[in-house]
Structures are given as C-alpha cells and as structure tokens.
C-alpha cells in the first residue's frame, strides 16, 4: 500500500491539490485571521505540552513518593508506566473517534475526564491506587495528543506540516523545561500531592481554552461513518504500508530512548550522584532547551533545504552515538566519571530528538491524508507503548547503577536506526534535496 504523496508545500483536500495550506478555521467554519491562527497554534501547543507536564512535573517527587507510600522505586516507576500506557491505549480509541465525529467533541470529553482523574491522583493513599488513577489520567490525556496531531494534518501538508510540527515542539518543548522546575519548587512548600493539584488547575484552564477557541477542523464530508470494524480495517491498511510502519517504529523507538531517560534520570541524578531535586530540575530544563533549539533549527533552517529523511537519519544517528557514550561511561570503561560527563551525554541524546521526532511524525502523516486521526493514534500508541515497556527496565538492577538506563537507550536507538534503514529505505525515495 505505497501511496504517492503530494509535493512539498501543497495541501490535499477531498482529492484535489491547491497551492497553499489553509489557515486554521474558527468554530463557524470561516477562515481565521492571522492572530486567530496564532491562538490555535498556542492551543495545539498546549495540548501537546500536557503529556510532558503530567510526566515531568512529577519527576522530582519520585524519590519522595517511594517513602510517602512505602513502596519500592520499581513500583513507583510504574506510576509513570501506567500513565504512558494509558496515553498509548487511549489514542487507539480517540483517534478513530475523531475521524468519525470530528476533532472537537472527543477532545473536550477527554479533557474533562483528565481533570477528574488528576484531581483523584492527589488523594491516592497507596501506590496501587495511584497507579490505577494515573492509568485513567493517561487514557483521558491521550485525546489532546492524538487530536492535536490530527488537526495539524487537517490544516497542513508537506514542508509546511514539518515546519508546523517544529513550531509545536517550540511550544510543547517549554513544558519539560519548566515542569521539573515547577515540580521542584512545589516540593519546597508542600508534598508530592501538590504537584497533582497544580496539574488539575492546568487541566481546567486548558479545557476552558479549548472549548472557547479551538474550532472544528474536520468537515462532515471528510469524516468516516463506519464503526469499530471500519476503524480496525483502516489501521490494518495503514500498518500494511511498509514505509508508514517504518516511520512509526523509527519514531516510537527513539521516543523509548527518551522515556528511558525521563524514567531513570531522577534516580540517576539524585540518588547516584547526590544532586538535589532543584539541581535535577535545572539539568532537566537545560536538556529540554537543547531539544527546543535543535527542533527550531530543524524547522527554520533545515526543512525545505535538506531532505527530511537525511535530517531524520542525522537525528537517529546522534541518539545512537550518545547512547553508546553513556553506556561506556556508566559501565566504568573510562573510570569513575562525575555528573558533568553523564549530563553532557544526556544533553546530546535529548537534543537529537529535535531532529528525529518531528520528522518521523511529518513523514508518516504525509502518507495518510485520508485517515489522519487513525494514523496519529498509531503513531502515538506505538511511541507510548514502547516507552511504557522501557520504563521499568531502567530500574531492573536497582537504584544505584545507571547501566540499565544506558543499555535500554542504546538498544532502542539501534532498533530505531534499523527500522529507518530497513523499512523506510530513504535511498529509494528519489526526491530532490529540497523536497520531502
């Protein structure tokens, strides 16, 4: 099922190609003004920022939660895994729903449930209940992730879509920068439950903004009328596309390397190297700044000038090299190393995500104008499921070694590169250097 793609910079609508991507529509369906387009961009950025907020604001509190709930580190890390698994499974449901009923209604329902689940997380008396409600939080929060990507696919195509994804990375990338810093400061004045109180308020505000400002982007004539069977057939058809599946796995495995870092870094930085929650938050923020800067270099300088496949290859290759360096350092090949070399390796790994993640999304979604919601669901589900598997593996040898983190990252990076070369086969694209 290898489909031909429109040329870069073109927008496909109901089988016809026009020369420019449309601006975002408002609720009434009329074209939006430039300022409204900026507002829609900010709303979509907020939706994509919600997952890192839900994850990263909580990270500095992980060691505290182990003591407060009298649970081992591996069990507390399952609170991250549960949220991630929920986000993965929720996308499989919400994506096809948005193709059938439009983007707006499933998004609002998901946001309301997210707020309620987050509020209950703040009251959880045991680790087991916290894991359960984090799963529900992830299931509901999936609506924002999958629908934000589908809305971008509704509005843009080609190079413009790749650039828009890089713009979203600038907005959503601010979340991992500020989230651990906010989390660290919250822990100065209250306990870990305060983190969920703040997330509840953020969820309420974002729900109100979505309800007021984000209009419907999928007109009725482009919706799918089928039920669950039709959705499953659509997804099966997408997975039968070798190249789409290749980009999906390439991005999912790269994301797993990132999530191995997210899951293990609180213990690596604070428990092994003795840093404070505030120092950990600062280092995490610096790494996130690297991701944002590289993402903007991708969107502003590289997209449209260098083939996306070439840039994607650079990104995955850098992740692989950074993972290898981290494994050699944590295994003691260079002797005992301090926090600074480890932090440098993690900085390179996270920054390279700014080349890998937006371009895998763009390349995959450019092949699926007919089912953006289902395609977005598969992209998100694969990433979050592989990340959920990687999360508990990083703590399998306990809290006092960073070797498992580096092993998981290296394995994921190597598999990501193998999928890119073996399934996407970028050398067969035959496109020009300035094309897609």
Short mmCIF file of C-alpha atoms in Angstrom, two decimals:
data_model
loop_
_atom_site.label_atom_id
_atom_site.label_comp_id
_atom_site.label_asym_id
_atom_site.label_seq_id
_atom_site.Cartn_x
_atom_site.Cartn_y
_atom_site.Cartn_z
CA UNK A 1 0.00 0.00 0.00
CA UNK A 2 2.57 2.54 -1.11
CA UNK A 3 0.71 5.76 -1.78
CA UNK A 4 2.03 8.69 -3.77
CA UNK A 5 2.39 11.88 -1.81
CA UNK A 6 1.65 15.44 -2.83
CA UNK A 7 4.62 17.66 -3.48
CA UNK A 8 6.01 19.73 -0.64
CA UNK A 9 4.07 22.85 0.28
CA UNK A 10 0.80 21.60 -1.20
CA UNK A 11 -2.44 20.83 0.64
CA UNK A 12 -4.72 17.94 -0.27
CA UNK A 13 -8.45 18.44 0.29
CA UNK A 14 -11.03 15.91 -0.92
CA UNK A 15 -8.71 14.59 -3.60
CA UNK A 16 -7.77 18.00 -5.04
CA UNK A 17 -4.47 19.81 -4.62
CA UNK A 18 -4.21 23.51 -4.01
CA UNK A 19 -1.05 25.56 -3.85
CA UNK A 20 -1.03 26.68 -0.22
CA UNK A 21 -2.01 25.37 3.16
CA UNK A 22 -5.15 26.95 4.62
CA UNK A 23 -5.26 28.90 7.82
CA UNK A 24 -6.97 27.41 10.81
CA UNK A 25 -10.76 27.62 10.72
CA UNK A 26 -12.75 29.03 13.58
CA UNK A 27 -15.81 27.39 15.07
CA UNK A 28 -18.11 28.73 12.43
CA UNK A 29 -16.04 27.37 9.61
CA UNK A 30 -14.83 30.70 8.20
CA UNK A 31 -11.14 31.26 7.58
CA UNK A 32 -9.41 32.61 10.64
CA UNK A 33 -7.49 35.84 10.86
CA UNK A 34 -3.73 35.70 11.34
CA UNK A 35 -4.00 36.39 15.08
CA UNK A 36 -6.58 33.60 15.50
CA UNK A 37 -4.22 31.24 13.65
CA UNK A 38 -1.56 32.08 16.23
CA UNK A 39 -4.04 31.40 19.01
CA UNK A 40 -4.92 27.99 17.53
CA UNK A 41 -1.19 27.25 17.34
CA UNK A 42 -0.84 28.06 21.03
CA UNK A 43 -3.83 25.86 21.89
CA UNK A 44 -2.38 22.93 19.93
CA UNK A 45 0.95 23.54 21.62
CA UNK A 46 -0.77 23.43 25.00
CA UNK A 47 -2.40 20.10 24.14
CA UNK A 48 0.92 18.57 23.11
CA UNK A 49 2.56 20.07 26.21
CA UNK A 50 0.10 18.38 28.58
CA UNK A 51 1.80 14.92 28.50
CA UNK A 52 5.28 16.25 29.39
CA UNK A 53 3.68 18.40 32.07
CA UNK A 54 1.92 15.35 33.51
CA UNK A 55 5.15 13.36 33.44
CA UNK A 56 7.93 15.82 34.14
CA UNK A 57 6.38 17.96 36.87
CA UNK A 58 6.06 14.75 38.87
CA UNK A 59 9.65 13.56 38.30
CA UNK A 60 11.41 15.42 41.16
CA UNK A 61 8.86 13.90 43.57
CA UNK A 62 9.53 10.26 42.66
CA UNK A 63 12.06 9.61 45.44
CA UNK A 64 9.68 11.27 47.93
CA UNK A 65 6.72 9.16 46.76
CA UNK A 66 8.68 5.96 47.46
CA UNK A 67 8.93 6.97 51.12
CA UNK A 68 5.49 8.53 51.49
CA UNK A 69 3.65 5.49 50.10
CA UNK A 70 6.16 2.98 51.48
CA UNK A 71 6.77 1.49 48.05
CA UNK A 72 9.97 0.42 46.23
CA UNK A 73 11.36 2.53 43.40
CA UNK A 74 10.34 -0.04 40.75
CA UNK A 75 6.71 0.17 41.92
CA UNK A 76 6.70 3.97 41.93
CA UNK A 77 8.16 3.99 38.42
CA UNK A 78 5.03 2.05 37.40
CA UNK A 79 3.06 5.26 38.05
CA UNK A 80 4.91 6.63 35.02
CA UNK A 81 4.43 3.42 33.07
CA UNK A 82 0.68 3.38 33.82
CA UNK A 83 0.22 6.95 32.62
CA UNK A 84 2.23 6.22 29.49
CA UNK A 85 0.32 3.00 28.76
CA UNK A 86 -2.96 4.86 29.25
CA UNK A 87 -1.90 7.52 26.77
CA UNK A 88 -0.98 4.78 24.29
CA UNK A 89 -4.24 2.83 24.56
CA UNK A 90 -6.39 5.96 24.73
CA UNK A 91 -5.07 7.14 21.39
CA UNK A 92 -6.27 3.93 19.71
CA UNK A 93 -9.79 4.82 20.83
CA UNK A 94 -9.79 8.60 20.43
CA UNK A 95 -8.05 8.70 17.04
CA UNK A 96 -10.74 6.77 15.10
CA UNK A 97 -13.46 8.57 17.12
CA UNK A 98 -12.11 11.89 15.90
CA UNK A 99 -12.19 10.64 12.29
CA UNK A 100 -15.88 9.74 12.76
CA UNK A 101 -17.25 12.55 14.97
CA UNK A 102 -14.79 15.34 14.35
CA UNK A 103 -11.94 16.63 16.48
CA UNK A 104 -13.74 18.89 18.93
CA UNK A 105 -16.19 16.65 20.84
CA UNK A 106 -13.81 13.76 21.68
CA UNK A 107 -11.20 16.30 22.75
CA UNK A 108 -13.49 18.07 25.20
CA UNK A 109 -14.71 14.81 26.74
CA UNK A 110 -11.14 13.61 27.17
CA UNK A 111 -10.06 16.86 28.81
CA UNK A 112 -12.87 16.74 31.36
CA UNK A 113 -12.02 13.15 32.34
CA UNK A 114 -8.33 14.11 32.57
CA UNK A 115 -9.13 16.85 35.07
CA UNK A 116 -11.18 14.50 37.25
CA UNK A 117 -8.56 11.72 37.18
CA UNK A 118 -5.76 14.14 38.05
CA UNK A 119 -7.70 15.51 41.00
CA UNK A 120 -8.20 11.98 42.35
CA UNK A 121 -4.45 11.21 41.95
CA UNK A 122 -3.77 13.87 44.56
CA UNK A 123 -5.85 11.87 47.06
CA UNK A 124 -4.46 8.38 46.37
CA UNK A 125 -3.48 6.71 49.70
CA UNK A 126 -1.48 3.82 48.20
CA UNK A 127 0.89 3.25 45.31
CA UNK A 128 -1.54 0.77 43.77
CA UNK A 129 -4.38 3.31 43.66
CA UNK A 130 -2.05 5.97 42.34
CA UNK A 131 -1.01 3.62 39.53
CA UNK A 132 -4.69 2.98 38.69
CA UNK A 133 -5.64 6.64 38.54
CA UNK A 134 -2.50 7.50 36.59
CA UNK A 135 -3.66 4.94 34.04
CA UNK A 136 -7.03 6.73 33.80
CA UNK A 137 -5.26 10.08 33.60
CA UNK A 138 -3.24 8.79 30.65
CA UNK A 139 -6.29 7.32 28.90
CA UNK A 140 -8.07 10.68 29.05
CA UNK A 141 -4.99 12.79 28.30
CA UNK A 142 -4.48 10.83 25.08
CA UNK A 143 -7.22 12.94 23.48
CA UNK A 144 -5.05 16.04 23.45
CA UNK A 145 -2.05 14.27 21.96
CA UNK A 146 -3.75 12.44 19.11
CA UNK A 147 -6.19 15.18 18.16
CA UNK A 148 -3.53 17.90 18.11
CA UNK A 149 -1.56 15.90 15.51
CA UNK A 150 -4.73 15.17 13.52
CA UNK A 151 -5.64 18.87 13.48
CA UNK A 152 -2.20 19.70 12.09
CA UNK A 153 -2.77 17.09 9.36
CA UNK A 154 -6.18 18.64 8.62
CA UNK A 155 -4.59 22.03 8.06
CA UNK A 156 -1.16 21.43 6.52
CA UNK A 157 0.82 19.18 4.22
CA UNK A 158 4.36 18.68 3.01
CA UNK A 159 7.11 21.01 4.19
CA UNK A 160 4.58 23.29 5.88
CA UNK A 161 3.45 20.42 8.09
CA UNK A 162 7.03 19.60 9.06
CA UNK A 163 7.62 23.24 9.94
CA UNK A 164 4.42 23.37 11.98
CA UNK A 165 5.48 20.31 13.97
CA UNK A 166 8.75 22.07 14.76
CA UNK A 167 6.77 25.12 15.90
CA UNK A 168 4.70 22.90 18.17
CA UNK A 169 7.94 21.49 19.55
CA UNK A 170 8.99 25.02 20.49
CA UNK A 171 5.76 25.47 22.47
CA UNK A 172 5.47 21.98 23.92
CA UNK A 173 9.22 21.86 24.49
CA UNK A 174 8.85 24.61 27.06
CA UNK A 175 6.87 22.16 29.19
CA UNK A 176 9.79 19.84 30.02
CA UNK A 177 11.90 22.91 30.73
CA UNK A 178 9.55 24.47 33.26
CA UNK A 179 7.77 21.35 34.55
CA UNK A 180 10.58 19.91 36.71
CA UNK A 181 11.44 23.42 37.89
CA UNK A 182 7.82 23.94 38.94
CA UNK A 183 7.76 20.48 40.50
CA UNK A 184 10.94 21.19 42.45
CA UNK A 185 9.56 24.47 43.76
CA UNK A 186 6.24 22.85 44.70
CA UNK A 187 8.18 20.36 46.80
CA UNK A 188 9.69 23.26 48.74
CA UNK A 189 6.28 24.32 50.07
CA UNK A 190 4.22 21.12 50.03
CA UNK A 191 4.48 17.40 49.32
CA UNK A 192 4.11 15.41 46.10
CA UNK A 193 0.31 15.68 46.20
CA UNK A 194 0.61 19.39 45.49
CA UNK A 195 2.02 18.53 42.07
CA UNK A 196 -1.30 16.91 41.12
CA UNK A 197 -3.25 19.87 42.50
CA UNK A 198 -1.32 22.16 40.14
CA UNK A 199 -1.85 19.76 37.21
CA UNK A 200 -5.59 19.80 37.96
CA UNK A 201 -5.69 23.58 37.69
CA UNK A 202 -3.70 23.49 34.44
CA UNK A 203 -6.12 20.91 33.03
CA UNK A 204 -9.14 23.05 33.92
CA UNK A 205 -7.65 26.13 32.27
CA UNK A 206 -6.69 24.24 29.10
CA UNK A 207 -10.16 22.68 28.86
CA UNK A 208 -11.76 26.13 29.00
CA UNK A 209 -9.38 27.48 26.34
CA UNK A 210 -10.10 24.53 24.03
CA UNK A 211 -13.86 24.96 24.50
CA UNK A 212 -13.67 28.68 23.74
CA UNK A 213 -11.08 28.96 20.97
CA UNK A 214 -10.44 25.67 19.12
CA UNK A 215 -12.90 25.19 16.28
CA UNK A 216 -13.68 22.05 14.30
CA UNK A 217 -11.11 21.31 11.56
CA UNK A 218 -12.62 18.15 10.04
CA UNK A 219 -15.71 18.96 7.94
CA UNK A 220 -18.57 16.41 7.86
CA UNK A 221 -17.89 15.37 4.27
CA UNK A 222 -14.39 14.14 5.23
CA UNK A 223 -15.49 12.05 8.22
CA UNK A 224 -15.65 8.26 8.35
CA UNK A 225 -19.11 6.85 9.04
CA UNK A 226 -18.02 3.30 9.89
CA UNK A 227 -17.82 1.78 13.35
CA UNK A 228 -15.12 -0.16 15.15
CA UNK A 229 -14.70 -2.63 12.28
CA UNK A 230 -14.07 0.17 9.82
CA UNK A 231 -11.54 1.76 12.17
CA UNK A 232 -9.70 -1.55 12.54
CA UNK A 233 -9.63 -2.03 8.77
CA UNK A 234 -8.25 1.48 8.34
CA UNK A 235 -5.49 0.83 10.87
CA UNK A 236 -4.69 -2.53 9.26
CA UNK A 237 -4.34 -0.76 5.93
CA UNK A 238 -2.01 1.83 7.45
CA UNK A 239 0.16 -0.86 9.01
CA UNK A 240 0.32 -2.65 5.65
CA UNK A 241 2.12 0.41 4.28
CA UNK A 242 5.77 -0.56 4.83
CA UNK A 243 7.06 2.99 4.78
CA UNK A 244 4.41 4.33 7.20
CA UNK A 245 5.17 1.46 9.58
CA UNK A 246 8.87 2.20 9.25
CA UNK A 247 8.45 5.82 10.28
CA UNK A 248 6.11 4.77 13.08
CA UNK A 249 8.64 2.34 14.53
CA UNK A 250 11.58 4.69 14.00
CA UNK A 251 9.86 7.44 15.96
CA UNK A 252 8.45 5.07 18.59
CA UNK A 253 11.82 3.53 19.39
CA UNK A 254 13.52 6.93 19.51
CA UNK A 255 10.83 8.06 21.92
CA UNK A 256 11.50 4.96 24.04
CA UNK A 257 15.15 6.02 24.38
CA UNK A 258 13.90 9.43 25.50
CA UNK A 259 11.50 7.92 28.01
CA UNK A 260 14.23 5.69 29.43
CA UNK A 261 15.99 8.95 30.28
CA UNK A 262 12.81 10.51 31.70
CA UNK A 263 12.10 7.50 33.89
CA UNK A 264 15.63 6.87 35.17
CA UNK A 265 17.10 10.36 35.45
CA UNK A 266 15.51 11.31 38.81
CA UNK A 267 17.23 8.34 40.45
CA UNK A 268 20.45 8.62 38.43
CA UNK A 269 20.93 12.33 39.16
CA UNK A 270 19.59 12.44 42.72
CA UNK A 271 20.34 9.01 44.19
CA UNK A 272 23.57 8.04 42.39
CA UNK A 273 25.17 11.48 42.03
CA UNK A 274 23.60 13.09 45.10
CA UNK A 275 22.04 16.10 43.41
CA UNK A 276 19.08 17.95 44.97
CA UNK A 277 15.61 17.99 43.36
CA UNK A 278 16.29 21.58 42.32
CA UNK A 279 19.60 20.66 40.65
CA UNK A 280 17.91 17.78 38.86
CA UNK A 281 15.19 20.15 37.66
CA UNK A 282 17.81 22.59 36.37
CA UNK A 283 19.68 19.88 34.43
CA UNK A 284 16.42 18.55 33.02
CA UNK A 285 15.49 22.07 31.91
CA UNK A 286 18.86 22.56 30.19
CA UNK A 287 18.39 19.32 28.26
CA UNK A 288 14.91 20.40 27.23
CA UNK A 289 16.29 23.71 25.98
CA UNK A 290 18.64 21.70 23.76
CA UNK A 291 15.67 19.80 22.32
CA UNK A 292 13.80 23.05 21.63
CA UNK A 293 16.79 24.75 19.98
CA UNK A 294 17.53 21.78 17.71
CA UNK A 295 13.84 21.49 16.89
CA UNK A 296 13.83 25.12 15.76
CA UNK A 297 16.98 24.61 13.71
CA UNK A 298 15.14 21.73 12.06
CA UNK A 299 12.02 23.79 11.32
CA UNK A 300 13.58 27.12 10.41
CA UNK A 301 16.83 26.16 8.68
CA UNK A 302 16.77 22.53 7.54
CA UNK A 303 13.18 21.80 6.45
CA UNK A 304 12.78 22.80 2.81
CA UNK A 305 16.54 22.88 2.25
CA UNK A 306 17.59 19.36 3.22
CA UNK A 307 15.57 16.19 2.66
CA UNK A 308 13.60 15.24 5.76
CA UNK A 309 14.92 11.68 5.54
CA UNK A 310 18.50 12.93 5.68
CA UNK A 311 17.79 15.11 8.72
CA UNK A 312 15.95 12.23 10.35
CA UNK A 313 18.96 9.98 9.78
CA UNK A 314 21.23 12.56 11.42
CA UNK A 315 18.95 12.67 14.45
CA UNK A 316 18.73 8.90 14.94
CA UNK A 317 22.49 8.55 14.41
CA UNK A 318 23.21 11.17 17.08
CA UNK A 319 20.90 9.38 19.52
CA UNK A 320 22.76 6.13 18.86
CA UNK A 321 26.19 7.70 19.45
CA UNK A 322 25.06 9.47 22.63
CA UNK A 323 23.59 6.22 23.97
CA UNK A 324 26.83 4.36 23.25
CA UNK A 325 28.86 7.05 25.05
CA UNK A 326 26.53 6.87 28.06
CA UNK A 327 26.89 3.10 28.25
CA UNK A 328 30.69 3.29 28.14
CA UNK A 329 30.74 5.94 30.89
CA UNK A 330 28.23 4.27 33.20
CA UNK A 331 29.92 0.87 32.77
CA UNK A 332 33.21 2.33 34.01
CA UNK A 333 35.18 1.97 30.76
CA UNK A 334 36.63 5.46 31.33
CA UNK A 335 36.95 5.00 35.07
CA UNK A 336 34.73 6.75 37.56
CA UNK A 337 33.05 9.74 35.90
CA UNK A 338 31.14 12.52 37.58
CA UNK A 339 27.77 14.05 36.87
CA UNK A 340 29.02 16.51 34.24
CA UNK A 341 30.02 13.95 31.55
CA UNK A 342 26.82 11.98 32.12
CA UNK A 343 24.77 15.20 31.86
CA UNK A 344 26.59 16.06 28.60
CA UNK A 345 25.70 12.70 27.07
CA UNK A 346 22.07 13.07 28.11
CA UNK A 347 22.04 16.59 26.64
CA UNK A 348 23.17 15.32 23.23
CA UNK A 349 20.65 12.47 23.33
CA UNK A 350 17.72 14.69 24.20
CA UNK A 351 18.73 17.46 21.77
CA UNK A 352 18.86 14.98 18.88
CA UNK A 353 15.19 14.23 19.49
CA UNK A 354 14.53 17.64 17.93
CA UNK A 355 15.63 16.18 14.59
CA UNK A 356 14.09 12.73 14.94
CA UNK A 357 10.61 13.14 16.42
CA UNK A 358 9.03 15.96 14.34
CA UNK A 359 10.31 14.49 11.07
CA UNK A 360 9.05 10.95 11.75
CA UNK A 361 5.60 12.40 12.50
CA UNK A 362 5.62 14.58 9.39
CA UNK A 363 6.82 11.85 7.04
CA UNK A 364 4.29 9.32 8.35
CA UNK A 365 1.31 11.69 8.32
CA UNK A 366 2.09 12.91 4.81
CA UNK A 367 1.20 9.40 3.63
CA UNK A 368 -2.22 9.41 5.35
CA UNK A 369 -4.42 12.38 4.37
CA UNK A 370 -7.43 10.01 4.29
CA UNK A 371 -7.21 8.91 7.95
CA UNK A 372 -5.23 11.43 9.96
CA UNK A 373 -6.89 10.53 13.26
CA UNK A 374 -6.21 6.80 12.95
CA UNK A 375 -2.66 7.41 11.72
CA UNK A 376 -2.00 9.81 14.59
CA UNK A 377 -3.35 7.20 17.01
CA UNK A 378 -0.99 4.53 15.68
CA UNK A 379 1.99 6.90 15.86
CA UNK A 380 1.22 7.88 19.42
CA UNK A 381 0.30 4.40 20.59
CA UNK A 382 3.49 2.83 19.28
CA UNK A 383 5.61 5.51 20.95
CA UNK A 384 3.90 5.31 24.32
CA UNK A 385 3.67 1.52 24.41
CA UNK A 386 7.36 1.06 23.65
CA UNK A 387 8.12 3.78 26.20
CA UNK A 388 5.97 2.01 28.78
CA UNK A 389 7.99 -1.18 28.24
CA UNK A 390 11.29 0.71 28.52
CA UNK A 391 10.34 2.47 31.77
CA UNK A 392 10.53 -0.44 34.26
CA UNK A 393 13.60 -1.92 32.55
CA UNK A 394 15.78 1.05 33.54
CA UNK A 395 15.31 0.22 37.22
CA UNK A 396 15.69 -3.54 36.93
CA UNK A 397 19.13 -3.53 38.60
CA UNK A 398 18.10 -1.21 41.42
CA UNK A 399 18.55 2.47 42.18
CA UNK A 400 22.36 2.56 42.40
CA UNK A 401 23.50 1.99 38.80
CA UNK A 402 22.80 3.85 35.56
CA UNK A 403 23.93 0.97 33.31
CA UNK A 404 20.38 -0.36 32.65
CA UNK A 405 19.29 3.11 31.50
CA UNK A 406 22.15 3.29 29.01
CA UNK A 407 21.59 -0.29 27.79
CA UNK A 408 17.90 0.39 27.13
CA UNK A 409 18.72 3.64 25.34
CA UNK A 410 21.35 2.01 23.13
CA UNK A 411 19.07 -0.91 22.23
CA UNK A 412 16.19 1.41 21.35
CA UNK A 413 18.41 3.70 19.28
CA UNK A 414 19.92 0.77 17.35
CA UNK A 415 16.47 -0.69 16.61
CA UNK A 416 15.21 2.75 15.56
CA UNK A 417 18.03 3.12 13.04
CA UNK A 418 17.46 -0.43 11.79
CA UNK A 419 13.75 0.25 11.19
CA UNK A 420 14.53 3.51 9.40
CA UNK A 421 17.03 1.88 7.05
CA UNK A 422 15.22 -1.43 6.62
CA UNK A 423 11.62 -0.25 6.22
CA UNK A 424 11.73 3.39 5.10
CA UNK A 425 14.68 2.81 2.75
CA UNK A 426 15.36 6.53 2.31
CA UNK A 427 17.81 5.99 -0.54
CA UNK A 428 14.90 4.78 -2.72
CA UNK A 429 12.83 7.97 -2.39
CA UNK A 430 14.28 9.60 -5.48
CA UNK A 431 13.39 13.08 -4.26
CA UNK A 432 15.46 16.18 -4.67
CA UNK A 433 17.48 17.75 -1.89
CA UNK A 434 14.86 20.43 -1.33
CA UNK A 435 11.92 18.07 -1.47
CA UNK A 436 10.28 15.93 1.14
#
